[in-house]
Amino acid sequence: MGIEESVSSHYGAGNVLQLLLGIVAASGGNPDSFSPANLRGADQLHIGGPAATTRVATRAGIRAGSRVLELGSGMGGVSRHLASDFGASVHGIDLTPEFVQTARTITERTGLSGQVTFSQGSILALPFEDDSFDAALMVHVGMNIQDKDTAFAEAARVLRPGSVFAVYDVMLVGGDLETYPLPWAATPDTSFPQPPLAYSDALAQAGFLVDHEAKPLAEGIEFLERAAASGRPAGVDAAAFSNLLAAFRAGVLAPVEIYAHLP
Ligand SMILES: C[S@@+](CC[C@H](N)C(=O)[O-])C[C@H]1O[C@@H](n2cnc3c(N)ncnc32)[C@H](O)[C@@H]1O
């Protein structure tokens, strides 16, 4: 099995839509037509959930009318958030067919299909024309991407000159990563976390100018501790979750945001 096939089978559990609709029902919503708030952030698979999305989108300057590409859009929670809270028009692309189908269904049932669309595919070969978007976000995807040079070159190709590219990933900040499973991979075969410097180098090679970097480690640890106490995100393995928290506390991994733009 190749990397992309393994990654896609890691994420596609077969019951993602039912889990999300169960959360909507438990919050008192109608599963056929509901507000994104009924999902309580369960459709956003990253450290910090919706609060982190608001922070990253604000720092990236996403605004009404922005035409945004989300690389690795998962269940579509980030893309919908950019549309509902920032007024952006968003296209998400993701490898995992079950996530893309779930993203489309949830988007339709939250009334956002006019602003948010999805494709199934790889960020290593984007099915879009050059200069198609004016901003891009990649949130917690790079840990599964071995060839970041190609991913960032593709992002640069489809973005217009002057566009912002915000990357928010779990990165390697010290020592060696030895303990698996982690939330994005059961084994090292599909796990490629890298230091922030490797990201900056790959971004520069693709033609981006790196503007700013942030490492919200304390918030990340607090988020994981709170989630561990109140129930992990649906579908995330308990051992993977506690290994990630241990790696944060040990200073091996950290959530890192990098903001760059095309000249
Ligand atoms: C941890 S989830 C994050 C999803 C979303 N960005 C969010 O924050 O909710 C990682 C996603 O990256 C996707 N992914 C991994 N490698 C990919 C690739 N080469 N092309 C497109 N999507 C990919 C996976 O299918 C998965 O949905």
Tab-separated table of C-alpha atoms and ligand atoms in Angstrom:
chain	number	residue	atom	x	y	z
A	1	MET	CA	0.000	0.000	0.000
A	2	GLY	CA	1.387	3.464	-0.917
A	3	ILE	CA	1.520	6.407	1.512
A	4	GLU	CA	-1.679	8.054	0.238
A	5	GLU	CA	-3.692	4.828	0.350
A	6	SER	CA	-2.484	4.138	3.916
A	7	VAL	CA	-3.256	7.710	5.038
A	8	SER	CA	-6.722	7.558	3.541
A	9	SER	CA	-7.521	4.231	5.214
A	10	HIS	CA	-6.172	5.587	8.532
A	11	TYR	CA	-8.711	8.441	8.505
A	12	GLY	CA	-11.723	6.804	6.864
A	13	ALA	CA	-13.306	4.852	9.724
A	14	GLY	CA	-16.612	4.149	7.971
A	15	ASN	CA	-18.875	5.895	10.498
A	16	VAL	CA	-17.731	9.531	10.551
A	17	LEU	CA	-20.998	11.040	9.287
A	18	GLN	CA	-23.067	9.042	11.797
A	19	LEU	CA	-20.776	10.170	14.650
A	20	LEU	CA	-21.212	13.819	13.661
A	21	LEU	CA	-24.984	13.559	13.194
A	22	GLY	CA	-25.167	11.912	16.637
A	23	ILE	CA	-23.415	14.965	18.120
A	24	VAL	CA	-25.911	17.261	16.371
A	25	ALA	CA	-28.854	15.273	17.780
A	26	ALA	CA	-27.313	15.218	21.282
A	27	SER	CA	-27.005	19.019	21.171
A	28	GLY	CA	-30.736	19.335	20.381
A	29	GLY	CA	-30.279	20.003	16.639
A	30	ASN	CA	-32.176	18.474	13.719
A	31	PRO	CA	-29.688	16.161	11.880
A	32	ASP	CA	-31.299	17.054	8.520
A	33	SER	CA	-30.807	20.799	8.886
A	34	PHE	CA	-28.654	22.368	11.582
A	35	SER	CA	-26.198	25.113	12.468
A	36	PRO	CA	-22.394	24.502	12.390
A	37	ALA	CA	-22.467	25.351	16.131
A	38	ASN	CA	-24.450	22.139	16.802
A	39	LEU	CA	-21.290	20.168	15.972
A	40	ARG	CA	-19.384	21.844	18.840
A	41	GLY	CA	-16.146	21.720	16.838
A	42	ALA	CA	-16.222	17.929	16.396
A	43	ASP	CA	-15.744	18.415	12.640
A	44	GLN	CA	-12.378	20.176	13.143
A	45	LEU	CA	-9.496	17.740	13.593
A	46	HIS	CA	-6.707	19.890	14.974
A	47	ILE	CA	-5.250	21.221	18.218
A	48	GLY	CA	-7.355	24.111	19.486
A	49	GLY	CA	-10.463	23.356	17.384
A	50	PRO	CA	-12.568	26.327	16.203
A	51	ALA	CA	-10.722	28.827	18.447
A	52	ALA	CA	-7.463	27.971	16.682
A	53	THR	CA	-9.175	28.285	13.282
A	54	THR	CA	-10.358	31.785	14.194
A	55	ARG	CA	-6.832	32.738	15.295
A	56	VAL	CA	-5.157	31.371	12.148
A	57	ALA	CA	-7.757	32.837	9.763
A	58	THR	CA	-7.510	36.247	11.442
A	59	ARG	CA	-3.711	36.229	11.278
A	60	ALA	CA	-3.925	35.151	7.627
A	61	GLY	CA	-6.216	38.097	6.859
A	62	ILE	CA	-9.133	35.975	5.597
A	63	ARG	CA	-12.099	38.252	4.921
A	64	ALA	CA	-15.450	38.438	3.159
A	65	GLY	CA	-14.974	37.665	-0.498
A	66	SER	CA	-11.591	35.900	-0.049
A	67	ARG	CA	-11.373	32.920	-2.387
A	68	VAL	CA	-9.645	30.388	-0.132
A	69	LEU	CA	-8.222	26.924	-0.772
A	70	GLU	CA	-8.057	24.543	2.185
A	71	LEU	CA	-5.431	21.851	1.657
A	72	GLY	CA	-6.468	18.638	3.456
A	73	SER	CA	-9.962	19.745	4.446
A	74	GLY	CA	-10.989	16.585	6.330
A	75	MET	CA	-14.660	16.728	7.373
A	76	GLY	CA	-14.846	20.315	6.161
A	77	GLY	CA	-15.110	22.013	9.559
A	78	VAL	CA	-12.343	24.546	8.884
A	79	SER	CA	-13.697	25.403	5.412
A	80	ARG	CA	-17.226	25.955	6.780
A	81	HIS	CA	-15.817	28.060	9.629
A	82	LEU	CA	-14.026	30.352	7.137
A	83	ALA	CA	-17.318	30.764	5.256
A	84	SER	CA	-19.686	31.173	8.226
A	85	ASP	CA	-17.459	33.359	10.436
A	86	PHE	CA	-15.308	35.220	7.878
A	87	GLY	CA	-17.568	35.372	4.797
A	88	ALA	CA	-14.971	33.630	2.610
A	89	SER	CA	-15.722	31.474	-0.384
A	90	VAL	CA	-13.831	28.209	0.178
A	91	HIS	CA	-12.809	25.088	-1.719
A	92	GLY	CA	-11.429	22.160	0.277
A	93	ILE	CA	-9.485	19.222	-1.129
A	94	ASP	CA	-8.846	15.991	0.759
A	95	LEU	CA	-7.500	12.532	0.068
A	96	THR	CA	-9.979	10.551	2.179
A	97	PRO	CA	-13.213	9.819	0.231
A	98	GLU	CA	-15.294	9.282	3.387
A	99	PHE	CA	-14.231	12.680	4.752
A	100	VAL	CA	-15.068	14.399	1.434
A	101	GLN	CA	-18.533	12.794	1.310
A	102	THR	CA	-19.125	13.723	4.952
A	103	ALA	CA	-17.911	17.287	4.309
A	104	ARG	CA	-20.360	17.665	1.408
A	105	THR	CA	-23.325	16.284	3.382
A	106	ILE	CA	-22.663	18.436	6.456
A	107	THR	CA	-22.123	21.520	4.274
A	108	GLU	CA	-25.452	20.969	2.532
A	109	ARG	CA	-27.282	20.411	5.819
A	110	THR	CA	-25.802	23.582	7.324
A	111	GLY	CA	-26.887	25.620	4.297
A	112	LEU	CA	-23.343	26.533	3.226
A	113	SER	CA	-23.147	24.758	-0.156
A	114	GLY	CA	-23.275	28.083	-2.006
A	115	GLN	CA	-20.016	29.187	-0.346
A	116	VAL	CA	-18.125	25.941	0.324
A	117	THR	CA	-17.264	23.103	-2.077
A	118	PHE	CA	-14.975	20.078	-1.910
A	119	SER	CA	-12.891	17.841	-4.169
A	120	GLN	CA	-11.391	14.459	-3.460
A	121	GLY	CA	-7.712	14.384	-4.402
A	122	SER	CA	-4.126	14.889	-3.322
A	123	ILE	CA	-2.518	18.187	-2.421
A	124	LEU	CA	0.574	16.859	-4.238
A	125	ALA	CA	-1.233	17.180	-7.593
A	126	LEU	CA	-3.888	19.889	-7.302
A	127	PRO	CA	-6.626	19.685	-9.946
A	128	PHE	CA	-6.827	23.494	-10.328
A	129	GLU	CA	-5.619	26.059	-12.850
A	130	ASP	CA	-2.693	28.362	-12.011
A	131	ASP	CA	-3.645	31.529	-10.060
A	132	SER	CA	-7.080	30.216	-8.964
A	133	PHE	CA	-7.148	31.304	-5.278
A	134	ASP	CA	-6.153	34.323	-3.199
A	135	ALA	CA	-5.360	32.551	0.095
A	136	ALA	CA	-4.634	29.007	1.268
A	137	LEU	CA	-4.707	27.261	4.632
A	138	MET	CA	-3.204	23.889	5.519
A	139	VAL	CA	-4.174	22.705	9.005
A	140	HIS	CA	-2.674	19.544	10.562
A	141	VAL	CA	-1.932	17.875	7.235
A	142	GLY	CA	1.844	18.199	6.798
A	143	MET	CA	2.470	15.426	9.348
A	144	ASN	CA	1.265	13.019	6.628
A	145	ILE	CA	3.179	14.681	3.775
A	146	GLN	CA	6.632	13.313	3.019
A	147	ASP	CA	7.225	15.528	-0.020
A	148	LYS	CA	6.571	19.017	1.333
A	149	ASP	CA	8.527	20.600	-1.551
A	150	THR	CA	5.923	19.355	-4.034
A	151	ALA	CA	2.983	20.260	-1.756
A	152	PHE	CA	4.202	23.849	-1.367
A	153	ALA	CA	5.126	24.191	-5.055
A	154	GLU	CA	1.557	23.146	-5.915
A	155	ALA	CA	0.155	25.680	-3.431
A	156	ALA	CA	2.318	28.417	-5.000
A	157	ARG	CA	1.150	27.451	-8.488
A	158	VAL	CA	-2.591	27.762	-7.750
A	159	LEU	CA	-2.302	30.964	-5.671
A	160	ARG	CA	-2.348	34.439	-7.199
A	161	PRO	CA	0.635	36.784	-6.643
A	162	GLY	CA	0.320	38.474	-3.228
A	163	SER	CA	-1.677	35.568	-1.702
A	164	VAL	CA	-1.212	34.464	1.901
A	165	PHE	CA	-0.462	30.831	2.768
A	166	ALA	CA	-1.007	29.805	6.423
A	167	VAL	CA	0.312	26.453	7.627
A	168	TYR	CA	-0.682	25.146	11.059
A	169	ASP	CA	0.837	21.737	11.785
A	170	VAL	CA	2.268	19.647	14.588
A	171	MET	CA	6.026	20.021	14.064
A	172	LEU	CA	9.172	18.440	15.431
A	173	VAL	CA	10.763	20.831	17.930
A	174	GLY	CA	13.293	18.655	19.786
A	175	GLY	CA	14.661	15.109	19.970
A	176	ASP	CA	13.431	12.066	18.112
A	177	LEU	CA	9.882	10.914	17.723
A	178	GLU	CA	9.785	7.293	18.773
A	179	THR	CA	6.369	6.582	20.258
A	180	TYR	CA	3.434	5.540	18.088
A	181	PRO	CA	0.516	5.529	17.468
A	182	LEU	CA	-0.097	9.270	17.040
A	183	PRO	CA	-3.419	10.747	15.928
A	184	TRP	CA	-2.304	11.064	12.275
A	185	ALA	CA	-0.464	7.738	11.938
A	186	ALA	CA	-0.369	4.331	13.589
A	187	THR	CA	3.279	3.789	12.592
A	188	PRO	CA	6.249	5.890	11.322
A	189	ASP	CA	5.548	4.705	7.734
A	190	THR	CA	3.040	7.511	7.119
A	191	SER	CA	4.337	10.058	9.640
A	192	PHE	CA	6.590	12.929	8.532
A	193	PRO	CA	6.640	15.700	11.145
A	194	GLN	CA	9.502	18.082	10.470
A	195	PRO	CA	11.104	21.079	12.216
A	196	PRO	CA	9.738	24.572	11.475
A	197	LEU	CA	13.002	25.352	9.650
A	198	ALA	CA	12.389	22.530	7.159
A	199	TYR	CA	8.931	24.011	6.468
A	200	SER	CA	10.382	27.513	6.012
A	201	ASP	CA	13.036	26.189	3.631
A	202	ALA	CA	10.427	24.286	1.572
A	203	LEU	CA	8.169	27.368	1.494
A	204	ALA	CA	11.052	29.586	0.351
A	205	GLN	CA	12.016	27.070	-2.327
A	206	ALA	CA	8.433	27.184	-3.627
A	207	GLY	CA	8.660	30.984	-3.920
A	208	PHE	CA	6.944	32.069	-0.680
A	209	LEU	CA	8.279	34.755	1.657
A	210	VAL	CA	7.916	33.640	5.280
A	211	ASP	CA	6.463	36.442	7.409
A	212	HIS	CA	5.762	35.124	10.871
A	213	GLU	CA	5.859	32.005	13.036
A	214	ALA	CA	3.975	31.179	16.274
A	215	LYS	CA	4.204	28.184	18.622
A	216	PRO	CA	1.035	27.972	20.757
A	217	LEU	CA	2.425	25.087	22.886
A	218	ALA	CA	0.813	26.006	26.223
A	219	GLU	CA	-2.611	26.311	24.545
A	220	GLY	CA	-1.979	22.982	22.810
A	221	ILE	CA	-1.202	21.171	26.059
A	222	GLU	CA	-4.210	22.769	27.749
A	223	PHE	CA	-6.477	21.781	24.827
A	224	LEU	CA	-5.319	18.146	24.958
A	225	GLU	CA	-5.654	17.988	28.761
A	226	ARG	CA	-9.180	19.415	28.597
A	227	ALA	CA	-10.147	17.052	25.772
A	228	ALA	CA	-8.695	14.067	27.670
A	229	ALA	CA	-10.803	14.984	30.711
A	230	SER	CA	-14.040	15.589	28.804
A	231	GLY	CA	-13.765	12.817	26.194
A	232	ARG	CA	-11.404	12.643	23.207
A	233	PRO	CA	-12.502	13.757	19.732
A	234	ALA	CA	-14.675	11.079	18.115
A	235	GLY	CA	-12.630	8.419	16.365
A	236	VAL	CA	-9.236	9.349	17.899
A	237	ASP	CA	-7.471	6.379	19.479
A	238	ALA	CA	-6.792	6.748	23.249
A	239	ALA	CA	-3.133	5.692	22.997
A	240	ALA	CA	-2.534	8.081	20.082
A	241	PHE	CA	-4.022	10.909	22.082
A	242	SER	CA	-1.929	10.300	25.200
A	243	ASN	CA	1.256	9.791	23.138
A	244	LEU	CA	0.708	13.205	21.532
A	245	LEU	CA	0.189	14.861	24.912
A	246	ALA	CA	3.387	13.190	26.237
A	247	ALA	CA	5.368	14.378	23.174
A	248	PHE	CA	4.113	17.954	23.727
A	249	ARG	CA	5.040	17.849	27.412
A	250	ALA	CA	8.473	16.389	26.597
A	251	GLY	CA	9.181	19.161	24.087
A	252	VAL	CA	9.491	16.758	21.139
A	253	LEU	CA	6.424	17.957	19.211
A	254	ALA	CA	4.527	21.280	19.258
A	255	PRO	CA	1.748	22.984	17.328
A	256	VAL	CA	3.353	25.602	15.061
A	257	GLU	CA	1.806	28.219	12.767
A	258	ILE	CA	3.762	29.614	9.811
A	259	TYR	CA	2.445	32.537	7.741
A	260	ALA	CA	3.917	33.191	4.323
A	261	HIS	CA	2.938	35.051	1.163
A	262	LEU	CA	3.750	35.097	-2.517
A	263	PRO	CA	5.530	38.240	-3.724
B	1	LIG	C1	-5.852	15.745	10.908
B	1	LIG	S1	-6.865	15.875	9.494
B	1	LIG	C2	-7.128	17.635	9.413
B	1	LIG	C3	-8.370	18.003	8.629
B	1	LIG	C4	-8.725	19.479	8.641
B	1	LIG	N1	-7.663	20.306	8.091
B	1	LIG	C5	-9.083	19.934	10.021
B	1	LIG	O1	-8.291	20.651	10.648
B	1	LIG	O2	-10.164	19.565	10.498
B	1	LIG	C6	-5.677	15.579	8.198
B	1	LIG	C7	-6.324	15.454	6.817
B	1	LIG	O3	-5.295	15.503	5.827
B	1	LIG	C8	-5.712	14.695	4.754
B	1	LIG	N2	-4.536	14.400	3.917
B	1	LIG	C9	-3.391	13.759	4.272
B	1	LIG	N3	-2.558	13.665	3.220
B	1	LIG	C10	-3.178	14.284	2.176
B	1	LIG	C11	-2.833	14.524	0.810
B	1	LIG	N4	-1.677	14.090	0.268
B	1	LIG	N5	-3.711	15.200	0.030
B	1	LIG	C12	-4.909	15.623	0.537
B	1	LIG	N6	-5.285	15.410	1.811
B	1	LIG	C13	-4.437	14.755	2.634
B	1	LIG	C14	-6.337	13.492	5.423
B	1	LIG	O4	-7.177	12.782	4.555
B	1	LIG	C15	-7.084	14.160	6.584
B	1	LIG	O5	-8.384	14.464	6.233
